[in-house]
Short mmCIF file of C-alpha atoms in Angstrom, two decimals:
data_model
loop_
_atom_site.label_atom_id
_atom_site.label_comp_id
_atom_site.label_asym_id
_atom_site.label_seq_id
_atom_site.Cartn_x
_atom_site.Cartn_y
_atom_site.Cartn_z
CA UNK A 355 118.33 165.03 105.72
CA UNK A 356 120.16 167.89 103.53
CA UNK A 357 119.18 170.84 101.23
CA UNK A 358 118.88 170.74 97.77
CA UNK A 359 120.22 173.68 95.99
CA UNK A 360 120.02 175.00 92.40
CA UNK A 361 121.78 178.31 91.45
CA UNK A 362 121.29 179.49 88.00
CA UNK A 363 121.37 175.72 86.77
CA UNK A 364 121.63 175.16 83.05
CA UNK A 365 122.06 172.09 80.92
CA UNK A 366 122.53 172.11 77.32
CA UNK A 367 122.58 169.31 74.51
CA UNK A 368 124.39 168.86 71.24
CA UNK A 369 126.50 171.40 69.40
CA UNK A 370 126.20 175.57 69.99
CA UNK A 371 124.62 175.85 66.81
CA UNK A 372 122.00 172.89 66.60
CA UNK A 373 121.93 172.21 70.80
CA UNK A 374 118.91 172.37 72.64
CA UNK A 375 119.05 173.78 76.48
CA UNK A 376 116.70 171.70 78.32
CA UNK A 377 117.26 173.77 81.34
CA UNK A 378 118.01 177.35 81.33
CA UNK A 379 119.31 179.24 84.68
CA UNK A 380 116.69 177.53 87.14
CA UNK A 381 116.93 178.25 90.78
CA UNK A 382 115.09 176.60 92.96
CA UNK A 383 115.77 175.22 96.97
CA UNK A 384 114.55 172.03 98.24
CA UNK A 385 114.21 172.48 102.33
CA UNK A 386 115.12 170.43 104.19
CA UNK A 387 112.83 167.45 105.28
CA UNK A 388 110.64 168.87 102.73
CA UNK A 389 108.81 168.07 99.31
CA UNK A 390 108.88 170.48 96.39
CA UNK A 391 106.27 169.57 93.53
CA UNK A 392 107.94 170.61 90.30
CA UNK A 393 104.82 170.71 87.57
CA UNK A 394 105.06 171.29 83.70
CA UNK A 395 104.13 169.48 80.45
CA UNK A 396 106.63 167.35 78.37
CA UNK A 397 109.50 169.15 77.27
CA UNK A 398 109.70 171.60 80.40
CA UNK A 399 112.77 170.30 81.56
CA UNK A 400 111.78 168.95 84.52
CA UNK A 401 113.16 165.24 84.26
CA UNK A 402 116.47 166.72 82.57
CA UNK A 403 116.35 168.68 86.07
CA UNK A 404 116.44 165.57 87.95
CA UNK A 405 118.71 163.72 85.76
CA UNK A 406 121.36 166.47 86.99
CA UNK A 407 120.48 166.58 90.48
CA UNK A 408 121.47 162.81 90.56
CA UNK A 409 124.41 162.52 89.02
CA UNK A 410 122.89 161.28 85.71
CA UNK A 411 123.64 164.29 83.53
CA UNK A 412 126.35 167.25 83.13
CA UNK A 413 125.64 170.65 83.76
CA UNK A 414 126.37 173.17 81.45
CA UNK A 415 126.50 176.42 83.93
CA UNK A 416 125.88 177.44 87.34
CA UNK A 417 125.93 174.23 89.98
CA UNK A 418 123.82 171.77 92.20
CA UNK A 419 124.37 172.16 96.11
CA UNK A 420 123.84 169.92 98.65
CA UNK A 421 124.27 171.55 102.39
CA UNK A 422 126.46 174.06 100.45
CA UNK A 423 128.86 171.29 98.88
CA UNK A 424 128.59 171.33 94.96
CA UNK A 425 127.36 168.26 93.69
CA UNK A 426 127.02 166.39 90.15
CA UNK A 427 128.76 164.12 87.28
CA UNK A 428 132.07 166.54 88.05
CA UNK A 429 132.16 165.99 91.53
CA UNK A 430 131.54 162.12 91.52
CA UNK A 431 134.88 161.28 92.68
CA UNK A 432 133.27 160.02 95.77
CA UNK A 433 133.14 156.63 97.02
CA UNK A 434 129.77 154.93 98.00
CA UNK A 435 126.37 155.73 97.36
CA UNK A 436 125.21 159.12 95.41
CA UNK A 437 123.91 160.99 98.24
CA UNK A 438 120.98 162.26 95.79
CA UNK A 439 118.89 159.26 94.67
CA UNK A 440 116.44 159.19 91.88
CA UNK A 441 113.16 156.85 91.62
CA UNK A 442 112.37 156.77 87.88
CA UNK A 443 108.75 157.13 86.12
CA UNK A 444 109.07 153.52 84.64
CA UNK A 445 108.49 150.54 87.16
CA UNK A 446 108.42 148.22 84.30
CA UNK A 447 111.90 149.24 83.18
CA UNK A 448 113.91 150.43 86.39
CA UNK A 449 114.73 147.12 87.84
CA UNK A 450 116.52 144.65 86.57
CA UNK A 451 114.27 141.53 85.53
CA UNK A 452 117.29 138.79 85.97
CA UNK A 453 117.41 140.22 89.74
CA UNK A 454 115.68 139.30 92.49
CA UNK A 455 113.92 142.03 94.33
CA UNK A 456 116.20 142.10 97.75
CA UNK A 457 119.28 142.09 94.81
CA UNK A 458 118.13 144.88 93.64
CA UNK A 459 117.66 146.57 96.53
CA UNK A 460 120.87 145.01 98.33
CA UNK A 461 123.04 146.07 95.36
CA UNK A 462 122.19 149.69 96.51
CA UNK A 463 122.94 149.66 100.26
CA UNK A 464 126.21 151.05 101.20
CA UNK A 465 129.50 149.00 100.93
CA UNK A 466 129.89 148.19 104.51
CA UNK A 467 126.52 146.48 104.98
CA UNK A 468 127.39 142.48 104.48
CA UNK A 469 125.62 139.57 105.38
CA UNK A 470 123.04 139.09 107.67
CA UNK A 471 122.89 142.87 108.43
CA UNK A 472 122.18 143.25 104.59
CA UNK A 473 119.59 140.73 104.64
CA UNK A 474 117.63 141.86 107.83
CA UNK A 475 117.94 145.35 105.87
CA UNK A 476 116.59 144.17 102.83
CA UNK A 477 113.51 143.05 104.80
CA UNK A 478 113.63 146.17 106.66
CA UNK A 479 113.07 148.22 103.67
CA UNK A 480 110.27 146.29 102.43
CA UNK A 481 108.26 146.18 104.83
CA UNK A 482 109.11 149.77 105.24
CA UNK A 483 107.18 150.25 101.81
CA UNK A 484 104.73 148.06 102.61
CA UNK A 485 105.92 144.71 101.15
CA UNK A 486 106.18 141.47 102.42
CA UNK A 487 109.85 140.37 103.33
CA UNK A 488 109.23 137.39 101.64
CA UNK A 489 109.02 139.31 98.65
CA UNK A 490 113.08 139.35 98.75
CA UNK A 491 113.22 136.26 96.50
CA UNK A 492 110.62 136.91 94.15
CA UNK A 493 111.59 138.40 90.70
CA UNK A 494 110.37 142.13 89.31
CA UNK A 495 108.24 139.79 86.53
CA UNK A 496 105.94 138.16 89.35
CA UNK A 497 104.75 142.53 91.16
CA UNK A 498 102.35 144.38 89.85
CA UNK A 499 103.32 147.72 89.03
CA UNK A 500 102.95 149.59 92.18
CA UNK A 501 104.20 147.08 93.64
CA UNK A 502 107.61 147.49 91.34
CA UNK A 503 107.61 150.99 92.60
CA UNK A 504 107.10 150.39 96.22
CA UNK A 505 110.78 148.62 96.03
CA UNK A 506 111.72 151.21 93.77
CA UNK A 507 111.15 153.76 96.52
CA UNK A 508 112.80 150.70 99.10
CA UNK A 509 116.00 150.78 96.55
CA UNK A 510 116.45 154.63 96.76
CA UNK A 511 116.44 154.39 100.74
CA UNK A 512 119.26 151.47 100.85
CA UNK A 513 121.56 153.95 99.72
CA UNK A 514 120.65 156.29 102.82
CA UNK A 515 120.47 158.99 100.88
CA UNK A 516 120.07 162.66 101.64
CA UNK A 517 117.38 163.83 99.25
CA UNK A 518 115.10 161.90 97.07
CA UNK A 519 114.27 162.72 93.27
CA UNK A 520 111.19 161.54 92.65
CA UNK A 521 109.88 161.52 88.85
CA UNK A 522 106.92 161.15 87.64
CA UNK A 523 106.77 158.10 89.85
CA UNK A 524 102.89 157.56 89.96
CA UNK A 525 101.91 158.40 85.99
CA UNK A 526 102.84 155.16 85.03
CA UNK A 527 100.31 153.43 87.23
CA UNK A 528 96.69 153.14 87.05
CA UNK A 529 94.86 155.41 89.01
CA UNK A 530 93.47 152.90 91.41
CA UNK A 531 96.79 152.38 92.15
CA UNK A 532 98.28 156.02 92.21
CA UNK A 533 96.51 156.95 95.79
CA UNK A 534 98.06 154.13 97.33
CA UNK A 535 101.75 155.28 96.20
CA UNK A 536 101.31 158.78 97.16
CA UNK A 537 100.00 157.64 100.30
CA UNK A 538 102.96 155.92 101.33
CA UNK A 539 105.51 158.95 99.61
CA UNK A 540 103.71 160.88 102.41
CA UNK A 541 104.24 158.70 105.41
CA UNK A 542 107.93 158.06 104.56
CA UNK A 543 108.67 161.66 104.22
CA UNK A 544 106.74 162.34 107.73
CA UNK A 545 108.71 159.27 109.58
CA UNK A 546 111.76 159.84 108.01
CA UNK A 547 111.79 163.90 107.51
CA UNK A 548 113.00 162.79 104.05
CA UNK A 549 114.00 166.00 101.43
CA UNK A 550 112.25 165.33 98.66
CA UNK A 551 111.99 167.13 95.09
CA UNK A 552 108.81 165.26 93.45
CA UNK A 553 108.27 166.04 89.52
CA UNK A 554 104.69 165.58 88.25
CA UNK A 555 102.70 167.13 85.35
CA UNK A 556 99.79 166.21 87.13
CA UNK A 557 98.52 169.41 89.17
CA UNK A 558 96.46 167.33 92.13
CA UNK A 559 99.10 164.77 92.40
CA UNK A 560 101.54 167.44 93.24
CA UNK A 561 99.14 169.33 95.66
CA UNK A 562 98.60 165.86 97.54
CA UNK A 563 102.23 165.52 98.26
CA UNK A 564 104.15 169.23 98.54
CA UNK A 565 103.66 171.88 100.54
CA UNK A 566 106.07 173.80 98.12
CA UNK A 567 105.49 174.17 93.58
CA UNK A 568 107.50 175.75 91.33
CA UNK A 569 105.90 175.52 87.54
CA UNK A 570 108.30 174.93 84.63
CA UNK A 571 107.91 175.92 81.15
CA UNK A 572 110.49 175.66 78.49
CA UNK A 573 113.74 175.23 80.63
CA UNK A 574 112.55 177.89 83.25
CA UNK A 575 111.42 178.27 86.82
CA UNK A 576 107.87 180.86 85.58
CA UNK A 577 106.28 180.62 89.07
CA UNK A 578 107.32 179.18 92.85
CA UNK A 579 105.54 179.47 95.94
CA UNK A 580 103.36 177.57 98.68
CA UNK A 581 101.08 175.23 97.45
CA UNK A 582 98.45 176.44 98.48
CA UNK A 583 99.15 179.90 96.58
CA UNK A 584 100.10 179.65 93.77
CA UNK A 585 97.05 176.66 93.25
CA UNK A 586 94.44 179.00 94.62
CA UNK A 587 95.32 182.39 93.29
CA UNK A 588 98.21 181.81 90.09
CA UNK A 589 99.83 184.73 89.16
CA UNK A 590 101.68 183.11 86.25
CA UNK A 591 99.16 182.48 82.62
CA UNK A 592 100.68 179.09 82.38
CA UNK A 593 99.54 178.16 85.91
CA UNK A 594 96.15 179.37 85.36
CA UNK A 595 96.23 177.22 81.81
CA UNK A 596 97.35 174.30 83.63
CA UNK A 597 94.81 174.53 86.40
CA UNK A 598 92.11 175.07 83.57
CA UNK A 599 93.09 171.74 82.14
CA UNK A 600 92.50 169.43 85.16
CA UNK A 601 89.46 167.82 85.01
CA UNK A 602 86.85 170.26 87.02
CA UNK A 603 85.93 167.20 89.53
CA UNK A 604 89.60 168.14 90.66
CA UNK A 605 89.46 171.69 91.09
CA UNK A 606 88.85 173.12 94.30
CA UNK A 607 86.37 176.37 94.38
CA UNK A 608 88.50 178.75 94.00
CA UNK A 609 90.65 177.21 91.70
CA UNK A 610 88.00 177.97 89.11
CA UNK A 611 88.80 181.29 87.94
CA UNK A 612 87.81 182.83 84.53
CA UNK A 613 90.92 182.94 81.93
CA UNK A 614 90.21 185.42 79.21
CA UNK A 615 91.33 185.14 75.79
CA UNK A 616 92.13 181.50 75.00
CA UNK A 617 90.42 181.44 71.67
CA UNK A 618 93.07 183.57 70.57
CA UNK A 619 95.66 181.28 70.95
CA UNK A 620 93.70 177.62 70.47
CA UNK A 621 95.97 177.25 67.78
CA UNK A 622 99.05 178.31 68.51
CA UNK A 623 102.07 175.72 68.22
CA UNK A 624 104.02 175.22 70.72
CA UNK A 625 107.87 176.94 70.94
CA UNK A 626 110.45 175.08 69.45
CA UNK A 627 112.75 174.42 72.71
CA UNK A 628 115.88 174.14 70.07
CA UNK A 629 114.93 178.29 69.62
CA UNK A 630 112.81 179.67 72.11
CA UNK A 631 111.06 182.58 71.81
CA UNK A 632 112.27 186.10 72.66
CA UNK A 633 110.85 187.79 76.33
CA UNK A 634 108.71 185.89 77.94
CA UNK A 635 108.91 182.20 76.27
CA UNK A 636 104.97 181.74 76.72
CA UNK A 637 104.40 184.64 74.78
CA UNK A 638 103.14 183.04 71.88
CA UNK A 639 100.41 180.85 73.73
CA UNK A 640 99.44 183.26 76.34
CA UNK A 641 95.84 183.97 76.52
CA UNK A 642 96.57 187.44 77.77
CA UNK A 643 99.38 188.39 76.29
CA UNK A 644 100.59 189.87 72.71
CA UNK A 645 98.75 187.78 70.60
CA UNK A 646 95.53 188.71 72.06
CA UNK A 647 96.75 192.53 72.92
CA UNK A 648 98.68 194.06 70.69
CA UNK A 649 99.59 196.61 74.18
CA UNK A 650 101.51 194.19 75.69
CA UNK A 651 104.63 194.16 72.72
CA UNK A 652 106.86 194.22 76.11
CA UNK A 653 106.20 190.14 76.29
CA UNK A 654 107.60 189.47 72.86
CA UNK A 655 111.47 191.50 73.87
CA UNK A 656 111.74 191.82 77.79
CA UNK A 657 112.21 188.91 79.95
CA UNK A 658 110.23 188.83 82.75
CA UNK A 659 111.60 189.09 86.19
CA UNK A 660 110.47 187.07 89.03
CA UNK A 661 109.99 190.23 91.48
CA UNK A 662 106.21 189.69 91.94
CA UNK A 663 104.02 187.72 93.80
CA UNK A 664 104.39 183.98 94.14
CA UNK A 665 107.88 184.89 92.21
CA UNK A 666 105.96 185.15 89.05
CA UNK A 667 107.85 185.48 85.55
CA UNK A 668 105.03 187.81 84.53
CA UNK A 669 105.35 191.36 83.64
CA UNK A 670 101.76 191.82 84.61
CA UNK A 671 102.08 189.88 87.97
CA UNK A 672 101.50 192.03 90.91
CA UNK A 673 105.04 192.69 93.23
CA UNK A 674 106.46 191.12 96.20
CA UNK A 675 105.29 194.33 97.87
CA UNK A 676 102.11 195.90 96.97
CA UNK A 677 98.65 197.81 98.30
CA UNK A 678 95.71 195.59 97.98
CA UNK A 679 94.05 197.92 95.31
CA UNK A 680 97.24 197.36 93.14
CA UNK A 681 96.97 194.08 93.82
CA UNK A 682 93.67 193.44 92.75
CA UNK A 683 94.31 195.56 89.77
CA UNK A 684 97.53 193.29 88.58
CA UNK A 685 95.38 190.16 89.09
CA UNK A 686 92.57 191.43 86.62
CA UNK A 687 95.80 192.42 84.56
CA UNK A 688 96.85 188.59 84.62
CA UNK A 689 93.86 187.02 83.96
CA UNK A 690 93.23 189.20 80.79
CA UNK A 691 90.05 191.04 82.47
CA UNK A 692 89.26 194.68 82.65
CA UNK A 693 90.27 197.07 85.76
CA UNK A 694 89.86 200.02 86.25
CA UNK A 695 92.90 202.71 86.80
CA UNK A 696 95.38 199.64 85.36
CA UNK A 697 98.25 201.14 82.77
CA UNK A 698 99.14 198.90 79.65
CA UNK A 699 102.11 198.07 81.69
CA UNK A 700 100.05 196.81 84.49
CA UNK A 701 100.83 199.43 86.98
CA UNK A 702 97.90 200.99 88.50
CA UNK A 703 97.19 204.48 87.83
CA UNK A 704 97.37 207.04 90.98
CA UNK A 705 93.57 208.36 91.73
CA UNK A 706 95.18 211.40 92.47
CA UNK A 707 98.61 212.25 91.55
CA UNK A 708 99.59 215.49 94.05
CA UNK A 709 99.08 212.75 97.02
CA UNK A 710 100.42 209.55 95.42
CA UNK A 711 103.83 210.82 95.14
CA UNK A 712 104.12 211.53 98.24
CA UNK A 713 102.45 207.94 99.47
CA UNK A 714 103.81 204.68 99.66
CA UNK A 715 101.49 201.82 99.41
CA UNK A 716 101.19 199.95 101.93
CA UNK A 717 103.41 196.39 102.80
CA UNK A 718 102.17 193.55 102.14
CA UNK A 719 102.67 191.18 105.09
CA UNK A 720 103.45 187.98 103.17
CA UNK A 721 106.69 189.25 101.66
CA UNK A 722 108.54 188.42 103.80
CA UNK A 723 107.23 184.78 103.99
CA UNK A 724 106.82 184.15 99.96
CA UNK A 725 110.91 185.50 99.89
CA UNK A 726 111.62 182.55 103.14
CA UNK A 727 109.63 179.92 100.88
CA UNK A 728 112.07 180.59 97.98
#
């Protein structure tokens, strides 16, 4: 399998003055042989994301690599199948119902598979996912619909690709059903080592699957890191708000962290994505931010970097490289709770200044990892 690139990826709809960018300067690497969870809510970007990484929509700036080779609706002079396949959120509505099932998947297998090789393929594949090989004949009306995405997922593989753009493939599905799905994305990428970038709004689905999330709000990459990070201790307010909206059952013990100030901004309307706000673009709904402290004006006109932990766009997110203390401080800063020695600007203050400027905190010994997993 191949790596997935995105450098400063944008893509932009309708005219300069009335367009909309869906997705505004995301990077973001896809390993090799390994799944990235992209979360958000509706409107993040994330599917518009996909659309470009297969082919199915122009980007406006910066470019999509794969192993270094730019990739995308201006490059698609190629012949054959698009080495980046996509398995769409819609069971119901991704294969054709005048098709059988092995047409569908046959259709697409590279050109120089005929015949009986196509056929023993066809079977391969389903039973591959899962599926009967007598299921070949029968038509998309007569499968349930994880069973429609089971060939789905068999389709995408017939075109041997190198990475596989999954989205939102289980929300569709009823939840009995959903387990079953993500079981099997699982044991195809561990038999297969199969790069995969798997879009979900749904926060557990995403830490079944990926070992790797990155969190999109409003066109932008806010927060990427290991799984297990950035679910256990967030650094970013919108991945704490997400985490407090799945269903408690679902959180782990640590997941359940106090977020301060959220009556302050119960009511706040969501940015219009045809003019985002200014600085950070969660300004407005952040439960620890300007709306609920009037000393944190540098939200509404800076953007935020992603220097910090967890590559946080947070101006109050802790960096790459920090002492524990000012660690701990920049976490209470995040969360919206008090700590002591913390500046407005969520720095920490020096307990005694004729020794701090002369002392370097110390390194933090994940750096160095949290920069690899970017």
């Amino acid at each position: 399998m191949s790596e997935l690139r995105f450098e400063d990826v944008s893509v932009r709809f309708g005219s300069r003055r009335r367009g909309l960018t869906a997705v505004d300067g995301v990077d973001l690497v896809v390993p090799d042989g390994e799944i990235v969870g992209l979360v958000g809510e509706s409107g993040s970007g994330k599917s518009t994301l996909a659309r470009a990484a297969a082919g199915l929509t122009p980007v406006s700036g910066g470019r999509i690599l794969l192993d270094g080779k730019p990739i995308g609706v201006p490059a698609r002079g190629r012949r054959g199948p698009n080495p980046v396949q996509m398995v769409f959120q819609d069971p119901y509505s991704s294969l054709d119902p005048r098709m059988t099932i092995g047409e569908s998947i046959a259709e697409a297998m590279p050109r120089g598979v005929r015949g009986g090789a196509r056929r023993a393929e066809v079977t391969r594949l389903l039973e591959l996912v899962d599926l009967d090989g007598d299921r070949a004949h029968a038509y998309p009306g007569l499968l349930s619909g994880g069973q429609r995405q089971r060939v789905a997922l068999a389709r995408a593989l017939a075109a041997r690709p190198d990475v596989i753009v999954a989205d939102e493939i289980t929300s569709a599905l009823d939840v009995s059903i959903q387990g079953t799905v993500l079981n099997l994305v699982v044991d195809l990428q561990r038999e297969l080592g199969t790069s995969m970038l798997f879009i979900s709004h749904n926060l557990a689905v995403v830490r079944y699957v990926a070992r790797t999330i990155a969190v999109m709000y409003l066109g932008r990459i806010v927060e990427h890191g290991p799984a297990d990070e950035v679910l256990s201790n967030p650094q970013h307010p919108y991945t704490r708000d997400l985490l407090a909206a799945v269903p408690e059952s679902l959180h782990a013990e640590s997941d359940r962290m106090p977020v301060g100030g959220l009556d302050g901004v119960a009511l706040a309307e969501p940015a219009d994505p045809h003019t985002p706000p200014t600085g950070c673009r969660y300004h407005p709904r952040c439960p620890v931010g300007p709306v609920v402290r009037s000393d944190r004006e540098v939200c509404r006109t800076d953007a935020p970097t992603t220097e910090h932990l967890n590559l946080a766009a947070c101006h109050f997110a802790p960096p790459l490289a920090v002492s524990p203390a000012t660690r701990e401080a920049s976490n209470a800063a995040v969360r919206g709770l008090p700590a002591s020695g913390l500046h407005p600007d969520g720095r920490q203050t020096p307990a005694d200044p004729t020794t701090d400027a002369t002392t370097d905190p110390a390194p933090d010994t994940g750096a160095a990892d949290l920069q690899g997993a970017s």
